[in-house]
Structures are given as C-alpha cells and as structure tokens.
Short mmCIF file of C-alpha atoms in Angstrom, two decimals:
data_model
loop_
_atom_site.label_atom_id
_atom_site.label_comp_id
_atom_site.label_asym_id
_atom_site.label_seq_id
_atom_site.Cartn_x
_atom_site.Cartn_y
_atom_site.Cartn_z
CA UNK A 1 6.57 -3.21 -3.82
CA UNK A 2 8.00 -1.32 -0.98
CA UNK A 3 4.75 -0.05 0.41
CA UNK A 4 2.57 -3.37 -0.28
CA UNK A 5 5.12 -5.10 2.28
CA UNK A 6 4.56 -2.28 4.90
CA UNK A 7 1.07 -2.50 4.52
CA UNK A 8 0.66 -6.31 4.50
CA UNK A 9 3.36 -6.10 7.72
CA UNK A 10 0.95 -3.53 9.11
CA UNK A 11 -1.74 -6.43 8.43
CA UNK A 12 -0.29 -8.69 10.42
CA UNK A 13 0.81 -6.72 13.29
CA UNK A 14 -2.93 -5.45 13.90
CA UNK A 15 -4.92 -8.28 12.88
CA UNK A 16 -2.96 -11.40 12.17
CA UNK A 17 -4.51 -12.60 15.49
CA UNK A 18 -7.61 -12.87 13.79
CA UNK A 19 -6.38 -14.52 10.66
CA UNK A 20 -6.57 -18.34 10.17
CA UNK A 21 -3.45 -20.56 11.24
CA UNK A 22 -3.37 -21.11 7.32
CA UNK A 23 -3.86 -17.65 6.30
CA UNK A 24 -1.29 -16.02 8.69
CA UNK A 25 1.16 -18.64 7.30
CA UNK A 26 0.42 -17.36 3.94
CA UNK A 27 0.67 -13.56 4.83
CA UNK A 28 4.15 -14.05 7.02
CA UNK A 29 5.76 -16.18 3.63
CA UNK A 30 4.67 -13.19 1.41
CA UNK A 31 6.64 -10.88 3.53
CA UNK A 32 9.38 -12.90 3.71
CA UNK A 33 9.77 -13.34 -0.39
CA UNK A 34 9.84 -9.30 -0.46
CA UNK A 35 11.92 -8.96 2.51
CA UNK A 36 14.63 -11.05 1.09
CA UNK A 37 14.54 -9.08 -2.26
CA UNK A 38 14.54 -6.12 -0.66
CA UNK A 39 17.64 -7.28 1.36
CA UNK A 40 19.89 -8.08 -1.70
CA UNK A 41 18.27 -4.78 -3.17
CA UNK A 42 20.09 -2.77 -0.34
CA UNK A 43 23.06 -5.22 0.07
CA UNK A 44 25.66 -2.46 -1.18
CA UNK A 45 25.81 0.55 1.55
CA UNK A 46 24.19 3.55 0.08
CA UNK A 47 22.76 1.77 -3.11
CA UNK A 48 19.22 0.38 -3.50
CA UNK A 49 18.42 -1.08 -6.48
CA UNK A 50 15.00 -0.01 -7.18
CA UNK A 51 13.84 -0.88 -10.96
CA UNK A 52 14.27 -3.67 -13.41
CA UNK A 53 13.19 -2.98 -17.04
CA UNK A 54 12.12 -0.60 -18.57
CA UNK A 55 8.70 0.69 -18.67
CA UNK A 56 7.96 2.11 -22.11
CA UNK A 57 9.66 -1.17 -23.42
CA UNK A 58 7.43 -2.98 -21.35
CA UNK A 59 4.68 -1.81 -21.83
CA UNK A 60 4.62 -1.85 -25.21
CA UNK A 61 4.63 -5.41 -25.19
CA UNK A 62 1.37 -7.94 -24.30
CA UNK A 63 3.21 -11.45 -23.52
CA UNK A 64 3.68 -13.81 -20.69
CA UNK A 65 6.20 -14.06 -18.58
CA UNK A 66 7.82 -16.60 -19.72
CA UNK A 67 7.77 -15.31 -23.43
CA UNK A 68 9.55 -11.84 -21.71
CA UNK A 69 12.43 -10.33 -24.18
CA UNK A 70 12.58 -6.99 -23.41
CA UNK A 71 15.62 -5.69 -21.67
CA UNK A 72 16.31 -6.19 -18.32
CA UNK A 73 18.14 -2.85 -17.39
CA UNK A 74 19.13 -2.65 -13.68
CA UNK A 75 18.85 0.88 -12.33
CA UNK A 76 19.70 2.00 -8.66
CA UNK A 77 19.96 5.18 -6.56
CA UNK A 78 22.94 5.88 -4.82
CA UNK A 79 24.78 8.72 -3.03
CA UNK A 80 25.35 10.78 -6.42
CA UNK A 81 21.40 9.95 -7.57
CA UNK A 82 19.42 9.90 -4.34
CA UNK A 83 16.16 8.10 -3.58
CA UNK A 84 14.72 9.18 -0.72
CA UNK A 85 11.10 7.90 -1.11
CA UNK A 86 11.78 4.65 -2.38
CA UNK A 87 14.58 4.31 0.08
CA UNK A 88 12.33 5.59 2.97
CA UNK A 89 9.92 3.39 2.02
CA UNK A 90 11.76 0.44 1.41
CA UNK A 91 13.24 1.44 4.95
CA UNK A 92 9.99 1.28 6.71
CA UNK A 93 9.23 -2.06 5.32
CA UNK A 94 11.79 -3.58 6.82
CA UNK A 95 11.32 -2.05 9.87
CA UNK A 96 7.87 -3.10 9.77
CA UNK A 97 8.78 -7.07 8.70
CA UNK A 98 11.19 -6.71 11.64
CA UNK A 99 8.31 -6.23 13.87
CA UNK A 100 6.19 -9.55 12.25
CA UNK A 101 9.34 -11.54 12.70
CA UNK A 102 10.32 -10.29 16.21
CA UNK A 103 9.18 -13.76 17.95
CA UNK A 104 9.22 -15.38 14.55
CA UNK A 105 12.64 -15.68 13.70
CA UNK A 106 14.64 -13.24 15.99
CA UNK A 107 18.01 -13.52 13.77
CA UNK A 108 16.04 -12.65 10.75
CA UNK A 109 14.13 -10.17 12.55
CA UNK A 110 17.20 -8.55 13.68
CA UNK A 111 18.83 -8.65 10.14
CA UNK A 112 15.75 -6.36 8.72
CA UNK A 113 15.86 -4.01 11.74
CA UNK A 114 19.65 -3.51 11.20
CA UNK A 115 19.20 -3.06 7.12
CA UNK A 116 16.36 -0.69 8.06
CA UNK A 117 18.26 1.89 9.91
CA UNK A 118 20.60 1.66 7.31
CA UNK A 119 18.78 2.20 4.68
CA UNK A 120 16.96 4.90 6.53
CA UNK A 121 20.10 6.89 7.15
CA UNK A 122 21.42 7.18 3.48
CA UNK A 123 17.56 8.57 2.69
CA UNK A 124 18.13 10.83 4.89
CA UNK A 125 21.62 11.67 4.61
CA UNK A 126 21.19 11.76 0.87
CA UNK A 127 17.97 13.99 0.27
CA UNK A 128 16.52 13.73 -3.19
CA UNK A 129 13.39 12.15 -5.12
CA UNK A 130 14.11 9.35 -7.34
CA UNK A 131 11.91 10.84 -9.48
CA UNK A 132 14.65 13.36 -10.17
CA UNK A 133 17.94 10.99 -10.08
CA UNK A 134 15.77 8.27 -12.80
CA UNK A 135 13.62 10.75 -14.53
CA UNK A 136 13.59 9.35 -17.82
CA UNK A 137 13.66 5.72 -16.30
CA UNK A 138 10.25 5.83 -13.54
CA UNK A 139 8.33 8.98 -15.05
CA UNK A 140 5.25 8.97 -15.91
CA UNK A 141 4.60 5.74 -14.94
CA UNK A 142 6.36 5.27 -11.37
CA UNK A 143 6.83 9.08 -10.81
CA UNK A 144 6.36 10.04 -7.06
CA UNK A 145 4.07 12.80 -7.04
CA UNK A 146 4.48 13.47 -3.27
CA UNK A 147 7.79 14.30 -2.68
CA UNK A 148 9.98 12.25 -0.52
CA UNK A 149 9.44 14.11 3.00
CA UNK A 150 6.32 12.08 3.74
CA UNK A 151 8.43 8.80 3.49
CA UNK A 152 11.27 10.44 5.36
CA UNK A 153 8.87 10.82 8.37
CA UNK A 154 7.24 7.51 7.73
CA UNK A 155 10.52 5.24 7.68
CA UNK A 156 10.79 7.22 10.91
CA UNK A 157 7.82 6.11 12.20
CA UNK A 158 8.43 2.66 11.47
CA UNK A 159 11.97 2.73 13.00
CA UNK A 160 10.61 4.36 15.98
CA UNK A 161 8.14 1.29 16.54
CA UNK A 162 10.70 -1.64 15.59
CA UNK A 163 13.54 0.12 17.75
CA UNK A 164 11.88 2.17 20.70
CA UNK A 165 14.67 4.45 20.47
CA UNK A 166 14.24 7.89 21.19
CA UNK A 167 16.56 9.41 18.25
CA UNK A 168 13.92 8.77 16.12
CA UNK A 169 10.91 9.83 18.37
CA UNK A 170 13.09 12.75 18.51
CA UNK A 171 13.48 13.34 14.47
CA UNK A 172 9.98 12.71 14.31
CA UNK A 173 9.32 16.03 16.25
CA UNK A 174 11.95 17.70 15.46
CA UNK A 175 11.13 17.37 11.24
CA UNK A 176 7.30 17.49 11.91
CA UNK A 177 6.67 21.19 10.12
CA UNK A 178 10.03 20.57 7.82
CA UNK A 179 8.90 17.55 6.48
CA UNK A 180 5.45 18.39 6.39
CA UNK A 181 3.53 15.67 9.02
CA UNK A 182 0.04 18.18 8.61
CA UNK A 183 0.79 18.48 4.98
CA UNK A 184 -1.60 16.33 2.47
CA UNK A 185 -2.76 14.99 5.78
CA UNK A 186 -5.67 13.44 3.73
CA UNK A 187 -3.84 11.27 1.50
CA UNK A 188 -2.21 7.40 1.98
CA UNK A 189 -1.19 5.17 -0.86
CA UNK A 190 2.30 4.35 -1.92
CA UNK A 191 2.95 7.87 -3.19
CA UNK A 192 2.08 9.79 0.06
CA UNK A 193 2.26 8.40 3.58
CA UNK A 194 1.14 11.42 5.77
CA UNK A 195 -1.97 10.36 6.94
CA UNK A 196 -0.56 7.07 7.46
CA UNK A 197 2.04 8.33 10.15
CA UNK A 198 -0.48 10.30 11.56
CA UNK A 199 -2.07 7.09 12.23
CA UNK A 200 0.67 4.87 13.00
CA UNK A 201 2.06 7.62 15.64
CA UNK A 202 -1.73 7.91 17.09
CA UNK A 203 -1.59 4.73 18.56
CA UNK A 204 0.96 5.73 20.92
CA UNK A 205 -0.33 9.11 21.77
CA UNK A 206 -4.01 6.85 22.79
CA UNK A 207 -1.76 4.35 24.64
CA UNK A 208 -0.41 7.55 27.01
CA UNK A 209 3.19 6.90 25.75
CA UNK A 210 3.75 9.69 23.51
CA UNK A 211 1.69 12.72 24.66
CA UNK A 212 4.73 14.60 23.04
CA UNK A 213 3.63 13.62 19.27
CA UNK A 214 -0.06 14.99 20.36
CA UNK A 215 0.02 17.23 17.15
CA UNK A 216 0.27 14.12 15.14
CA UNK A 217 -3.33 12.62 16.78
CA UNK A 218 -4.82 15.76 15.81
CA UNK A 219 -3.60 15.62 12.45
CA UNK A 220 -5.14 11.68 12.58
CA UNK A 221 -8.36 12.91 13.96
CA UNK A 222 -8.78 15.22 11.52
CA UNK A 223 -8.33 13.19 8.93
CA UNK A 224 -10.27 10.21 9.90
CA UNK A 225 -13.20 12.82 10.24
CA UNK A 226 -12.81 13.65 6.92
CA UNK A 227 -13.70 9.66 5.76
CA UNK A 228 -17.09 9.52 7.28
CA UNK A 229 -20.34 9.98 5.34
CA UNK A 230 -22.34 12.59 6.99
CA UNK A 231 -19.87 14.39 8.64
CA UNK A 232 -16.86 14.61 5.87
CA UNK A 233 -16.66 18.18 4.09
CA UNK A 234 -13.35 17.61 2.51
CA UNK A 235 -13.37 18.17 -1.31
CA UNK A 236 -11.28 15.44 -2.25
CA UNK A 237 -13.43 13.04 -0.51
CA UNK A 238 -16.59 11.64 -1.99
CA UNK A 239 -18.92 9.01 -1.90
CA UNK A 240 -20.82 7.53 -4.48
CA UNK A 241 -24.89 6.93 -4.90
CA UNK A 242 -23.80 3.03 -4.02
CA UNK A 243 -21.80 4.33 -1.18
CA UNK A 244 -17.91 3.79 -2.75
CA UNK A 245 -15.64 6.38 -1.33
CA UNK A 246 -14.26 8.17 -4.07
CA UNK A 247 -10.73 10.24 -4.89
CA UNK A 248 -10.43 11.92 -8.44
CA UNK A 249 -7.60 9.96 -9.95
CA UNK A 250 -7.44 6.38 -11.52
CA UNK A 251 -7.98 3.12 -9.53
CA UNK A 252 -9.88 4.19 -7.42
CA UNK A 253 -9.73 1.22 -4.85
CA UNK A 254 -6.20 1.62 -4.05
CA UNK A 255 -7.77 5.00 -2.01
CA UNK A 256 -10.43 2.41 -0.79
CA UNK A 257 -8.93 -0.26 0.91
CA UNK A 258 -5.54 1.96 2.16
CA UNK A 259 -7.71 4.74 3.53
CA UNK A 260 -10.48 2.00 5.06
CA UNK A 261 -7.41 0.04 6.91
CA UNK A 262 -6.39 3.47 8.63
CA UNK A 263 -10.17 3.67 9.79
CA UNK A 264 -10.36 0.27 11.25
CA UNK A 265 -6.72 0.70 12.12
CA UNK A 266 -7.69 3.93 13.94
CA UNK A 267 -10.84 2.19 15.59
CA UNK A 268 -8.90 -0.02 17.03
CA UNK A 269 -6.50 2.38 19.03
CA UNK A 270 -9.57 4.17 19.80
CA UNK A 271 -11.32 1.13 21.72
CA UNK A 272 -8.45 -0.17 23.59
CA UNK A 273 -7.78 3.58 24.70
CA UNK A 274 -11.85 4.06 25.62
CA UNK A 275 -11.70 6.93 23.64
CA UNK A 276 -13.43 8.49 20.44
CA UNK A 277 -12.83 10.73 17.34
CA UNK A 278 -13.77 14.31 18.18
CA UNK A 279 -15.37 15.66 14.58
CA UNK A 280 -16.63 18.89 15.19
CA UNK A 281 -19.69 19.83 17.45
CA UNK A 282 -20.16 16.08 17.53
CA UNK A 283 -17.66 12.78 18.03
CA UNK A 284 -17.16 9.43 16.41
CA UNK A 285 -17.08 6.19 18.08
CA UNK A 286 -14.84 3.22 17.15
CA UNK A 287 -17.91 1.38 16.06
CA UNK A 288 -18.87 3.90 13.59
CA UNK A 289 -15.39 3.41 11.89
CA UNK A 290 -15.70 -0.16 12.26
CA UNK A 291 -19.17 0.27 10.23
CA UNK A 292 -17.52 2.78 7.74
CA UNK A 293 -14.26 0.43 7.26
CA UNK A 294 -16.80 -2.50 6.85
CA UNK A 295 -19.27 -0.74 3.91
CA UNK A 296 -16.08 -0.55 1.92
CA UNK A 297 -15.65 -4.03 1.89
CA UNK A 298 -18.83 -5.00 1.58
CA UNK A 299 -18.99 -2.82 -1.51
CA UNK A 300 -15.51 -4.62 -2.80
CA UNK A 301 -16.97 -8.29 -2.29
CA UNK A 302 -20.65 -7.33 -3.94
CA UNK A 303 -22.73 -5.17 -2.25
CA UNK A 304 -22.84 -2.80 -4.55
CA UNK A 305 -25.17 -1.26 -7.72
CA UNK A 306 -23.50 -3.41 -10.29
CA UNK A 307 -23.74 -6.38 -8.06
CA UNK A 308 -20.15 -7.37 -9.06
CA UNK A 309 -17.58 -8.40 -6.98
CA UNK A 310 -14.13 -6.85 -7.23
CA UNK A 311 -12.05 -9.43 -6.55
CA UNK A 312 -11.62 -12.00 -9.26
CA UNK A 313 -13.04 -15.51 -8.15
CA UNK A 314 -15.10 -14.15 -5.60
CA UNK A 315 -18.81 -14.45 -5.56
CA UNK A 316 -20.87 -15.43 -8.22
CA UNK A 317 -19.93 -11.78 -10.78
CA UNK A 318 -16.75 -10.88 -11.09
CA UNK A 319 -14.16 -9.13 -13.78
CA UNK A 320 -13.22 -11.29 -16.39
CA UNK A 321 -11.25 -9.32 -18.61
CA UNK A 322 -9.05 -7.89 -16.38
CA UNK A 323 -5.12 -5.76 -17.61
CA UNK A 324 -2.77 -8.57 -16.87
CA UNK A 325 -0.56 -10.08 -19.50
CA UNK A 326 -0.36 -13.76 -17.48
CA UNK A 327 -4.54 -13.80 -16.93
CA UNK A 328 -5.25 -12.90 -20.10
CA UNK A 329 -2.86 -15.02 -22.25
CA UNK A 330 -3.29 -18.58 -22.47
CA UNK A 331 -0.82 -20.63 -20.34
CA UNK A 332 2.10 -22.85 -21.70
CA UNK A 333 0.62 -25.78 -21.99
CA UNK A 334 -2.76 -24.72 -23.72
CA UNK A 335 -0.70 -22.92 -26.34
CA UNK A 336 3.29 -24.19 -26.21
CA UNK A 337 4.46 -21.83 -29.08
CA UNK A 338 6.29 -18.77 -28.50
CA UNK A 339 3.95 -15.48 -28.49
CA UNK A 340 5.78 -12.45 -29.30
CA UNK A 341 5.96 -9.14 -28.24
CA UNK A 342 3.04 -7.62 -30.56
CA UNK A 343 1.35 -10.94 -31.09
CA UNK A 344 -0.27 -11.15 -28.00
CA UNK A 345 -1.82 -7.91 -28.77
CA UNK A 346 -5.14 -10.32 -30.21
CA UNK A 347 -5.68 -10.93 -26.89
CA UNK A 348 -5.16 -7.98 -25.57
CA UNK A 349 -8.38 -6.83 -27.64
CA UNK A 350 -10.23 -9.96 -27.60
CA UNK A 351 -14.08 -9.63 -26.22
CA UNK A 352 -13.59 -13.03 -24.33
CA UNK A 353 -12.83 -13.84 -20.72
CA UNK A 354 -9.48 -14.37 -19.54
CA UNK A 355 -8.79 -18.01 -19.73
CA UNK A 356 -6.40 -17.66 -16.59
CA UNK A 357 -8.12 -16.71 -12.92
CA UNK A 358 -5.70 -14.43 -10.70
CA UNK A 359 -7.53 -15.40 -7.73
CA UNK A 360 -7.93 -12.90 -4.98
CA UNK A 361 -6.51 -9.56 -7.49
CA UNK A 362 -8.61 -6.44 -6.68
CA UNK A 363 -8.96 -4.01 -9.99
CA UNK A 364 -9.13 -0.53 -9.98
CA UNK A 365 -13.04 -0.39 -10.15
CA UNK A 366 -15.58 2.25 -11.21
CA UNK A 367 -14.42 4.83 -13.57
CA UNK A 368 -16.05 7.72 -11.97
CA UNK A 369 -18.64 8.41 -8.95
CA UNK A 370 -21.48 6.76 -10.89
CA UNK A 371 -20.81 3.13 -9.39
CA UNK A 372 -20.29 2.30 -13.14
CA UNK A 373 -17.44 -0.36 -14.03
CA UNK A 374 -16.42 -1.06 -17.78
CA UNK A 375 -14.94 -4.41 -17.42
CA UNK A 376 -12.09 -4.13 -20.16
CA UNK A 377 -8.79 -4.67 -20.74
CA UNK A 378 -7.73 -1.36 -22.34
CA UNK A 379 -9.76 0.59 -19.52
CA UNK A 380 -6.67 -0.49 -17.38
CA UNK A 381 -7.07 1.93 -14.46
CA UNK A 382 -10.38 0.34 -13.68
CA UNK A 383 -9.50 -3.66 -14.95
CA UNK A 384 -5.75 -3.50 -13.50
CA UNK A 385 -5.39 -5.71 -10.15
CA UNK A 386 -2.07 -4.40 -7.94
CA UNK A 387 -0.52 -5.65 -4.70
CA UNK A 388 -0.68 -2.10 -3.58
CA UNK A 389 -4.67 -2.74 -3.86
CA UNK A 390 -4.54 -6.28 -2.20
CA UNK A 391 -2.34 -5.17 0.93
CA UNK A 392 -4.11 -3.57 2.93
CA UNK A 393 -7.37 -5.50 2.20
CA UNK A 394 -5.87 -8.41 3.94
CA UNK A 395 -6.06 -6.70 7.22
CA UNK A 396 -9.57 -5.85 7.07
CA UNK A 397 -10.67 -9.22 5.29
CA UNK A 398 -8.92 -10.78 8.37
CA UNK A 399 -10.37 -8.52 10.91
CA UNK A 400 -14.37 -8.41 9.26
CA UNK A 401 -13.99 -12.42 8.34
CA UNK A 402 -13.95 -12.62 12.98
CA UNK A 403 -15.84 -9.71 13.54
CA UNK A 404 -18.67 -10.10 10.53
CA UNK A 405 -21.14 -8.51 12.68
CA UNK A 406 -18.55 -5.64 14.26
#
C-alpha cells in the first residue's frame, strides 16, 4: 500500500500536468485516503501498524467484503520488532504526498513531511526486516525478499526531495556501498527500490545540482540500458515474440508498468537536461525511451498477440474472470443472503464471467514469455489485478494520453 502511494505521488509530480482537471482530482483524493491511513498507522512514535488479518485465514476464504468474518488481528512493528522496509517505505510515501500537497494544502503537506522524517528515523534507528519481527504473520505471502537497505536509501531519497536538506543528501552518500545503491540495480517493485533511487536521484545529477551523487546516474544509466530491446544483455531481462518485457517471477506486469515509468521517468530528465543515455559503443535518446515506455502500454491496452486488453473494461477483449473476491461474487442486492466463508468457493470455480467489472484493474498477464494468458481465476498470478500494478500506469497513461504520438 506503501509503495502504490509513492508511485501514484511520483505520478503526479512528473505528469499530473498532463492529466485531465478530472483525472488529477481523482489521483490527488487517492493519495489523500492512503495518506490519512498511513498517518493514524504511524500515530504512536516508533510503532507502525502495518497488517490487518491474517493471511492464511484469509485466504482461505472466497467472500465479499461485506460477508468478511475472519479475524481482524492488528499487528505492528515497533522498537523491540523492527520494520525497516515497510517503515522506509511508508516513510517515503509521505514524503512523496508531501511534495503533491506542497501548494495543495500546505498544513497537510507539512503534517506528512513532519510524520515522514519521523517515521524515517525509527527505520533507521531501529534496523531490522519485518519479515523477521512478523515472520509467521507476512511470510510467504508479504515476505520482503529484498532486504530493507534499498528502502532505507529510498525513504532517503524521498526526504531529500520533500526537505532539500543536506543531512539526508549526506546519508545518501555516505550509506551508498553499505546499503547497497549499485546492488540489484535492475530491479523496482514494492520489494526492491534500487533502481528506483537511482532514478529518482538522476534527476538531480541531469539538473547540475548534485554532481556529488554522480555514481547514482551511472547506476541509472546502466540500468535503463539494460530495458531496451536491441541493446539489453541482462539475463533477467527479456522480451517476448509480442514484444512484453519479461522478469521470471509471477505477475509479470507489476515489472512492466514500474520498470516502463522509470524509462519515461528517466526520458524526461534526459530531455530537459539535453542529454542522452550512454549504452555502450552507442547512446540512447529520450525519444527512444519514450518509444520503449510507450510499446509497453500499447501492449497493456491491446496491441498485443492475444489481442486482449489488460485492463478490465478497456477495449473491446478483456479478462473476465479475474482473482478478486468482490468482482467475482455477485453484489448485495443481486443475491441479499449471507455467503460464507467456503460457499463462495462455487464461484470461485465457476467457468462464467465475473458479474462485477473492477474497472481500470490491471492483472498479472501472460504466464510465461509466450504472450500466452489463461484467463482464470485459480491462475491468480496472471488473473490478480493490484494497486501496485495500477500505480505507476497512471503516470504513463497520463503522459501517452497528451503525447499519443511522443
């Protein structure tokens, strides 16, 4: 939840200006509704409450929300059971919402930038992956695989653009080989943020106000060489016959549309600094990042083997069977009764569409490099819609919806 609110932040810093009166509206309230949980999450000094439920209970149960009676177990890290990765993350949201609300709503704006450094300074103070504190309560199904250095450096990053204070510029620096800035430098999703501060820390490097954190712009460079077809050698990243950049691992378009914002991000910085992406013998230009950024959509919204779209209600194909309990069970009023816990399971296996639309959601997509997309429930990797998906897409919907010929 964390990273979806730094990434739709991130959204509206770079592109709201190209976003509709009505859609910029839309973005800044859905920042606002995770800001303010986020607040009374961290209300207590050196506690953030960062889980309700629990997952095996859960997820053993297909019901609506309203039909939810599973327990709802609080559980927190604290000083005793640290957090650092959800707490750096959660820190950098609100550093990043600060930013949106700057000229916004100063007071509120100030209140997240406050909470922020905060929250930033018991992650770092308190060093520790929630993964270890909550073990049995997040793993395997929120575990953070990455360690919490990355988020260390990017709550830092975050802080250091909401603030402009040099103590963090500074720690930056100073933790750049501890905390492992060249480390992973290839990755960005809400488990691991490294090539995102790469990214984020570019921009001021390009701008000529940071030539200190130059390391960091070669770390960006070379992982934004890494993303184009043609000149990308990395073996992590692929691209399919239908042209879908590709990451072992399921849902696969949570790599797509966080790694294609960092290359439109990136293209960006690049064209307001005149500059380009030096990728060997040869360079890239912000255009051909633009066009790389852009294929990714287009594949997303249709252009694609399959000829689906991935977003539900878009276009005239889309996934109709798609893993989510509200979608896929009908609503109160078509069915008033109470459907239990292992009742709803029917649906759960039934062949037919989902008599709900979750308008906009974004699943997982193809299972493997073939392009191929089994559009069922069970398959939930591929049929599951997140916000972590959706974040970042709103940037580059916003940016591609002005620029459709960029």
């Amino acid at each position: 939840m964390a990273f979806t609110t730094t990434l739709l932040s991130w959204s509206v810093i770079d592109f709201g200006h190209t976003m509709t009166p009505n859609h910029l509206s839309d973005a800044i309230t859905a920042i606002r509704w995770a800001t303010d949980y986020l607040l009374k999450a961290t209300s207590i000094p050196n506690t953030l409450y960062v889980q309700v439920g629990n997952a095996f209970r859960d997820h053993s149960c297909w019901e609506r929300p309203e039909d939810m009676d599973t327990p709802r177990t609080v559980y927190k890290v604290d000083a005793s059971h640290p957090g650092s990765d959800v707490a750096g993350e959660t820190s950098a949201a609100l550093a990043a919402a600060a930013v949106v609300f700057r000229l916004r709503d100063p007071d509120y704006s100030d209140r997240l930038l406050q909470r922020a450094v905060r929250v930033f300074d018991f992650a770092d103070q308190y060093r520790g992956a929630y993964s270890s504190s909550l073990h049995n309560v997040v793993c395997p199904c929120y575990c953070d695989f990455s360690g919490y250095k990355d988020e260390l450096l990017w709550g830092a990053a975050w802080l250091h653009k909401a603030t402009r204070r040099r103590e963090y510029r500074e720690y930056i620096k100073r933790n750049e080989e501890v905390l492992g800035a060249s480390d992973t430098k290839h990755e960005f999703g809400w488990d691991n943020k490294h090539a995102g501060v790469n990214v984020l820390i570019s921009k001021e490097v390009l701008m000529g106000k940071d030539d200190y954190l130059r390391s960091f712009k070669e770390n960006a460079d070379d992982f934004i060489c890494s993303l184009l077809p043609g000149v990308s050698s990395h073996p992590e990243i692929q691209y399919s016959p239908g042209g879908l950049l590709f990451k072992t691992g399921g849902s696969n378009m949570q790599h797509v549309t966080s790694l294609s914002f960092l290359l439109l991000a990136y293209s960006n910085y690049l064209s307001h600094a005149n500059s380009h992406v030096p990728c060997g013998a040869s360079s890239a230009s912000p255009a051909e990042l633009r066009m790389a950024a852009k294929r990714q959509v287009d594949y997303i919204l249709g252009d694609n083997p399959m000829g689906i779209s991935y977003m539900v209600g878009y276009g005239n194909r889309y996934p109709q069977h798609i893993h989510h309990r509200a979608s896929s069970l009908p609503s109160l009023e078509a069915h008033p009764g109470r459907i239990g816990c292992k009742a709803g399971g029917a649906y759960y296996l039934s062949p037919k569409p989902n008599p709900n639309l979750l308008i906009g959601a974004v699943v997982g997509g193809p299972t493997n490099i073939s392009d191929i997309f089994p559009d069922a429930r069970p398959i939930f990797q591929q049929s599951e819609p997140t916000t972590y998906i959706n974040a970042p897409l709103v940037g580059l919907l916003a940016y591609f919806s002005a620029h459709p010929y960029d």
